Coordinates of C-alpha atoms and ligand atoms in Angstrom, one line a residue:
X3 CA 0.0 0.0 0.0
X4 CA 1.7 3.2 -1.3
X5 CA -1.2 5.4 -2.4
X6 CA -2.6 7.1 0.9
X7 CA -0.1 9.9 2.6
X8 CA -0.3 10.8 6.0
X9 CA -1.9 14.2 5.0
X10 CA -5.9 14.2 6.1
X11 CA -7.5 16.4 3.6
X12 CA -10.7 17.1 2.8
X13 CA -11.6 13.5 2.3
X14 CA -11.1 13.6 6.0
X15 CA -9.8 10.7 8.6
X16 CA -13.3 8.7 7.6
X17 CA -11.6 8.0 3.8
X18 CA -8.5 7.5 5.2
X19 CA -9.3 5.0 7.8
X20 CA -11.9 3.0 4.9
X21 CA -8.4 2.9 2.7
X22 CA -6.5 1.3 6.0
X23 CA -9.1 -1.3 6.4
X24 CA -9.0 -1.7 2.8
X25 CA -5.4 -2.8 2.9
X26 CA -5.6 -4.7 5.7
X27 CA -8.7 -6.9 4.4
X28 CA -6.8 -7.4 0.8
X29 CA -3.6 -8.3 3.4
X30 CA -1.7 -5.7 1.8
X31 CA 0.9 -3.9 3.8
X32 CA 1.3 -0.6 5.6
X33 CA 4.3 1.5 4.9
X34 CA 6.0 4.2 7.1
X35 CA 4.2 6.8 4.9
X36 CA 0.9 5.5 4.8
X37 CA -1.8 6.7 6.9
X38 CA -2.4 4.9 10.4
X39 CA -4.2 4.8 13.2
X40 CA -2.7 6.0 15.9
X41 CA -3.3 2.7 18.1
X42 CA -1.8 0.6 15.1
X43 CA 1.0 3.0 15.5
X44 CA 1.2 3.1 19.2
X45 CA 0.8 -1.2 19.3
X46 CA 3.5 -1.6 17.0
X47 CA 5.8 1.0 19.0
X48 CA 5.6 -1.1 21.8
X49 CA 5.3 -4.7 20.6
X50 CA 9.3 -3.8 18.2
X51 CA 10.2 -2.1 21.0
X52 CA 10.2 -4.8 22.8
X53 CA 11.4 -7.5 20.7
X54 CA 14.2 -5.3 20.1
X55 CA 14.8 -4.8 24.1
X56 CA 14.6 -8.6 24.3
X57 CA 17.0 -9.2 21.7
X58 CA 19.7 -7.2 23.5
X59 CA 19.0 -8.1 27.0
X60 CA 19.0 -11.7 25.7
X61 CA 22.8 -11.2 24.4
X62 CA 23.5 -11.5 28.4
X63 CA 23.0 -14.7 29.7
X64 CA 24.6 -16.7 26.9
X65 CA 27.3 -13.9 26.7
X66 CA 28.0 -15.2 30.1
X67 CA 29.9 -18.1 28.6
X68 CA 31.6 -16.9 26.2
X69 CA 35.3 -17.2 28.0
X70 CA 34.3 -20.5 29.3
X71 CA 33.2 -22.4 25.9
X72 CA 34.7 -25.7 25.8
X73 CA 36.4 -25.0 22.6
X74 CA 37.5 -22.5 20.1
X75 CA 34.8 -23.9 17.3
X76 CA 32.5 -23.4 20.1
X77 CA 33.6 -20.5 21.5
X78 CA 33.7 -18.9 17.9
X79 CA 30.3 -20.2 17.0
X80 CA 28.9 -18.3 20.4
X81 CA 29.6 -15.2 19.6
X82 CA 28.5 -15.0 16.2
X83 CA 25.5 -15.8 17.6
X84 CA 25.4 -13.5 20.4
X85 CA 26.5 -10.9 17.8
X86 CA 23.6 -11.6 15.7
X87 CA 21.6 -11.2 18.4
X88 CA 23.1 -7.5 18.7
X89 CA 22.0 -7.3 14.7
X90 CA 18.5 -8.5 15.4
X91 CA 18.1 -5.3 18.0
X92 CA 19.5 -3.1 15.2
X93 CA 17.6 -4.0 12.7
X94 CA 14.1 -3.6 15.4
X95 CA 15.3 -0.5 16.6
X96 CA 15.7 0.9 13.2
X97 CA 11.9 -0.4 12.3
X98 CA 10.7 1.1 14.9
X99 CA 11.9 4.4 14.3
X100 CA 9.7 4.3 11.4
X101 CA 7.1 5.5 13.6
X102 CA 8.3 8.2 14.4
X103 CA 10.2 7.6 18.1
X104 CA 13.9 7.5 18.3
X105 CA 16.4 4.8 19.6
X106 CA 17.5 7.1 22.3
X107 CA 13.5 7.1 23.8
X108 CA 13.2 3.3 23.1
X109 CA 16.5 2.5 25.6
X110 CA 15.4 5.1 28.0
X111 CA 12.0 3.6 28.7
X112 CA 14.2 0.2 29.0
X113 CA 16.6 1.3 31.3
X114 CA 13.7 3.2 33.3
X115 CA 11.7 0.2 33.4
X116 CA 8.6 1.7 31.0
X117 CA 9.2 -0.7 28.6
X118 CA 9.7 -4.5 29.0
X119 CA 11.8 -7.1 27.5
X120 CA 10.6 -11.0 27.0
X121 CA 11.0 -12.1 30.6
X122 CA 12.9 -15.6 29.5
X123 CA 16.0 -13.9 30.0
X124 CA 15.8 -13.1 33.2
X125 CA 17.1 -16.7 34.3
X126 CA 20.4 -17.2 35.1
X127 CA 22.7 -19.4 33.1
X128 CA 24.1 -22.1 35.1
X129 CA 26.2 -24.6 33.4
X130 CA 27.6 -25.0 29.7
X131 CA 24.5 -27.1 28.9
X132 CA 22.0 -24.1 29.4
X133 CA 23.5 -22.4 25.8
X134 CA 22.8 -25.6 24.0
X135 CA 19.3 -25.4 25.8
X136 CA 18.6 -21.7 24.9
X137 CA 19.5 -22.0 21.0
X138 CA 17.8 -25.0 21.4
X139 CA 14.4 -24.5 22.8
X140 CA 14.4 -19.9 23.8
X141 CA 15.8 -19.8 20.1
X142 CA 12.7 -22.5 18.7
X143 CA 10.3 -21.3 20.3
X144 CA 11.6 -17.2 18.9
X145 CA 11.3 -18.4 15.7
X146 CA 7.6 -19.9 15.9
X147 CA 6.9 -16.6 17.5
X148 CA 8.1 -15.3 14.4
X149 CA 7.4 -17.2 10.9
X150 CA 4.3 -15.5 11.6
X151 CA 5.6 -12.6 12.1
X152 CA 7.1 -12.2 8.3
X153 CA 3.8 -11.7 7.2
X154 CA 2.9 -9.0 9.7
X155 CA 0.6 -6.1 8.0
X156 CA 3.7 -3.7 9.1
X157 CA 6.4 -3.8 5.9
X158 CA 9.6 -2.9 7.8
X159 CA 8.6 -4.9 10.9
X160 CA 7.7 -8.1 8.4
X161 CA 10.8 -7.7 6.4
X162 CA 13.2 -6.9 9.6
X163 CA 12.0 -10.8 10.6
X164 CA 12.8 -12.3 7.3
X165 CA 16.1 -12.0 7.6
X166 CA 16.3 -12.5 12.0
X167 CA 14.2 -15.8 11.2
X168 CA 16.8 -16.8 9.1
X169 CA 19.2 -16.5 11.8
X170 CA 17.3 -18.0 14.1
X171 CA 16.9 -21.3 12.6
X172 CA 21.0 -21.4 12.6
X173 CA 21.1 -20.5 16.4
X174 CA 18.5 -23.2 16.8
X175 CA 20.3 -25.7 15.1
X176 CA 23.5 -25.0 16.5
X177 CA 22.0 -25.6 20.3
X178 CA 20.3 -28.8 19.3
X179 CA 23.7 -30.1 17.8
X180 CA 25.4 -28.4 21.3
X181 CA 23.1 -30.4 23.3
X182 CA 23.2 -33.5 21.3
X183 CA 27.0 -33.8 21.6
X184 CA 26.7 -33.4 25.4
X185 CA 23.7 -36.0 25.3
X186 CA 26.1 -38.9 24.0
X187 CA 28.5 -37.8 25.8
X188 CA 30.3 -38.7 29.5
X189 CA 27.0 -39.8 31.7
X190 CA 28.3 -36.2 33.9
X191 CA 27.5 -34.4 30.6
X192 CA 24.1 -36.3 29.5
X193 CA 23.0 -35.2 33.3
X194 CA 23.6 -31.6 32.8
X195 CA 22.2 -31.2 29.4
X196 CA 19.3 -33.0 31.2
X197 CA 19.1 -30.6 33.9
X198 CA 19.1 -27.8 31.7
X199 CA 16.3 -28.5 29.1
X200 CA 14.4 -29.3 32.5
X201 CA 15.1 -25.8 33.8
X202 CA 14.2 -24.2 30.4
X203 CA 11.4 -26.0 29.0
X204 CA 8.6 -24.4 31.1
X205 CA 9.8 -20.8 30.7
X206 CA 10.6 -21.4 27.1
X207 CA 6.6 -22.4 27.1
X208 CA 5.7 -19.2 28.7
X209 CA 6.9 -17.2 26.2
X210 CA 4.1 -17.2 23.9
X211 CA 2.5 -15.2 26.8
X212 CA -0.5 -16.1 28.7
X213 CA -3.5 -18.4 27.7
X214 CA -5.5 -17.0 25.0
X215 CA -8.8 -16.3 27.6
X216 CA -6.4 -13.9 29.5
X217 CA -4.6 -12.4 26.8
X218 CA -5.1 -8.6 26.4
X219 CA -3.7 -7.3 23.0
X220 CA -4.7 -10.3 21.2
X221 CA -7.8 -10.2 19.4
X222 CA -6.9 -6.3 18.7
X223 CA -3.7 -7.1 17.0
X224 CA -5.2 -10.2 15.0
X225 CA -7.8 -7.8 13.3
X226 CA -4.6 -5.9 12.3
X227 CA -2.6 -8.7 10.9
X228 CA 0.3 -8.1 12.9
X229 CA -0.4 -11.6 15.0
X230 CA -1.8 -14.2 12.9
X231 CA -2.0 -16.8 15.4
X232 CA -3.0 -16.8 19.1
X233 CA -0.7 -17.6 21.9
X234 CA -2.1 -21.3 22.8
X235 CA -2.2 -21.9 18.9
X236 CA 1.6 -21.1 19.0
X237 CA 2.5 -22.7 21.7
X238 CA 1.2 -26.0 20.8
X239 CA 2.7 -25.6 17.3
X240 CA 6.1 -25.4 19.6
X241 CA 5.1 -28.6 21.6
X242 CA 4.6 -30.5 19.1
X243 CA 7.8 -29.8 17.1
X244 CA 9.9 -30.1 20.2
X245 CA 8.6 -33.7 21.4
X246 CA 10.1 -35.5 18.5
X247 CA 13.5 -33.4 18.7
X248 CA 13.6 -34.1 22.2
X249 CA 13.1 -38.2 21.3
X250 CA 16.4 -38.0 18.9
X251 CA 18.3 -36.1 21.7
X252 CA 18.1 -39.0 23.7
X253 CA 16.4 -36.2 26.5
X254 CA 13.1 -36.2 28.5
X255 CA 11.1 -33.3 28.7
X256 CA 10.1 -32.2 32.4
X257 CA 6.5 -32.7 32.1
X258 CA 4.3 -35.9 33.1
X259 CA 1.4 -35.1 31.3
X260 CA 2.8 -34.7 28.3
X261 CA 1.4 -37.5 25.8
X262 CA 0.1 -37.8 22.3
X263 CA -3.6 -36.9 22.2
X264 CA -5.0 -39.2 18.9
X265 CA -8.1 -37.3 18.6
X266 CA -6.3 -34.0 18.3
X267 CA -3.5 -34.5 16.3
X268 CA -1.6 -32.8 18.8
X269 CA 0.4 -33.4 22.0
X270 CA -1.5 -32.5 25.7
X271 CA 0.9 -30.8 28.5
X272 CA 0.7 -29.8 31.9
X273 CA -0.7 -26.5 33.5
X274 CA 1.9 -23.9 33.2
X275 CA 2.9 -21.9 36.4
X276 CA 1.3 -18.8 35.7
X277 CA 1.8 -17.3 39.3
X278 CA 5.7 -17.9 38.6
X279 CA 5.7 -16.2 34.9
X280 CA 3.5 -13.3 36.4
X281 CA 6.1 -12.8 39.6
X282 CA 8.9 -12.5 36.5
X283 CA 7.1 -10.1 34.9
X284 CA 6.6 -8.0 37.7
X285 CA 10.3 -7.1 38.2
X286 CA 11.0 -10.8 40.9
X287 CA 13.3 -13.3 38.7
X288 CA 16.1 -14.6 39.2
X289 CA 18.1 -12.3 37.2
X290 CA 15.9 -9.0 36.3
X291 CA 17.7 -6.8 38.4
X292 CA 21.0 -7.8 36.8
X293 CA 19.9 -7.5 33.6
X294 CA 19.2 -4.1 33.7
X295 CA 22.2 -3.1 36.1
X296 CA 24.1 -4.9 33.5
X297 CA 22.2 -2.7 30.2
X298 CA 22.6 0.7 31.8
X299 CA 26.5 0.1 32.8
X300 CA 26.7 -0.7 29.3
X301 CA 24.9 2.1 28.2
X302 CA 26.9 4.6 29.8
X303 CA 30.1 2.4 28.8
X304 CA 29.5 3.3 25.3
X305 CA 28.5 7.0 25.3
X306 CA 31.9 7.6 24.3
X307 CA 31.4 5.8 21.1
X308 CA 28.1 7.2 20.7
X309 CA 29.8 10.9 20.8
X310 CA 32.6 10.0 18.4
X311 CA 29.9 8.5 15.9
X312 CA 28.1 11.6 16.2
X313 CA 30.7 13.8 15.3
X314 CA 32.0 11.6 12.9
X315 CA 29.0 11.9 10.9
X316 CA 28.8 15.3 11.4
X317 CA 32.1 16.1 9.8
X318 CA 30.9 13.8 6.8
X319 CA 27.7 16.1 6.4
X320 CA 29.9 18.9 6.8
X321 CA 32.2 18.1 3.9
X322 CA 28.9 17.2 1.5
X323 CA 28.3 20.1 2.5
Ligands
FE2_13 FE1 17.4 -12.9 17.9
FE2_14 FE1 18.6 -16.0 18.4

């Protein structure tokens, strides 16, 4: 959709809002230019706001391991990935500044705790095992998050995906292979990977946010085609993929009532600990503090950088004159 500019005439905001839903029902997409309402705008703003918080926040606990991989092929495979992860934040930020806010006002509400991040990453990182299990299952269940999401009604938030999708799938992959060496290996190494699939499989489960009865932005952002599917629909998508992959690690996956249901064509799980995703999300992980302590030290770290970027550039403009 490239017709409709954000100048309201005289057809007035009624003609403009008919040519919105217009686009949307023929599953066109939105550009930065085109007319919007302002609670499209203002859902969008927050939802790449925080996927782009998340995806920096989440270079953390893996980051965490980086001087203690068991190998330089490992080691070197790590950071790539944590520095894609960097990427994945650049490339949100910049969609989202399509909207009109700036990066600057994005990491300010983050570091003032106005805006969140995905609250997966606010547990801790215990042993080798746990980056195997975040590429592995945090990394799987991203990227069913976000198949979808390349189809989003918002161009430079669908196309910004494209590409992170395609790194997902790498960074899920490598933590399956990670895990799987550690599966067949000593019987001490089979017992950690163990213990951390069964300390990340029910967050990893949470992050396709609460059941679709309690879910607030939901049915709002489906009528806009930025969600096509809802959270439960997601989630058992994710269960159901990770069963089999769990069978050909040679790992169980924490959860009892977990079986094959015939007459659904899907698998059933157990009740998820809402009281314990809800206690993260208000601020009472394991590691939230940290994370943010950690984000702003950074922040300040780097204003240097920022400053000699600045005038960097400015001297460039300068002799374009
Ligand atoms: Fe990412
Ligand atoms: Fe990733």
């Amino acid at each position: 959709m490239t017709a409709i500019q954000d100048t309201p005439g005289a057809a007035g905001a009624v003609g403009l809002q008919a040519a919105f839903d217009a686009a949307l029902a023929n599953d066109e997409r939105i550009e930065p230019r085109d007319w919007m309402p302002d609670k499209y705008r203002a859902t969008l703003i927050r939802q790449i706001a925080q996927h782009a918080h998340s995806e920096i926040i989440g270079m953390q606990p893996e980051a965490n391991w980086i001087t203690r991989a068991p190998s330089l092929r490992r080691k070197a495979i790590l950071m790539a990935k944590v520095q894609d992860e960097a990427g994945h934040g650049l490339y949100l930020y910049s969609a989202a500044e399509t909207l009109g806010v700036s990066r600057d006002e994005l990491l300010d509400k983050l570091h003032t705790g106005r805006q969140k991040y995905s609250s997966i990453f606010n547990y801790p990182t215990l042993t080798w095992a746990d980056v195997g299990a975040i590429g592995w299952l945090v990394d799987g269940a991203a990227i069913t998050n976000q198949v979808p999401l390349c189809r989003c009604s918002y161009g430079p938030y669908a196309r910004a995906m494209v590409r992170v999708c395609k790194e997902e799938s790498f960074h899920q992959r490598q933590g399956f292979e990670s895990l799987l060496a550690l599966s067949r290996g000593t019987e001490a190494q089979h017992a950690m990977a163990q213990d951390a699939v069964d300390r990340w499989w029910w967050p990893s489960l949470m992050m396709f946010g609460p059941p679709d009865a309690d879910s607030t932005h939901s049915a709002q952002s489906m009528a806009w085609n930025i969600k096509r599917h809802s959270n439960d629909e997601l989630r058992r998508r994710f269960v159901d993929i990770c069963v089999p992959q769990a069978e050909a690690l040679g790992l169980t996956l924490p959860d009892p009532d977990l079986r094959w249901n015939e007459e659904r064509g899907h698998y059933d799980f157990g009740a998820i600990d809402w009281d314990e995703f809800n206690e993260v999300l208000r601020g009472n992980g394991p590691c939230n503090e940290q994370r943010l302590a950690n984000r702003r030290r950074a922040h300040d770290e780097g204003a240097w950088v920022r400053e000699a970027a600045f005038a960097y550039a400015s001297k460039h403009m300068e002799a374009k004159g």
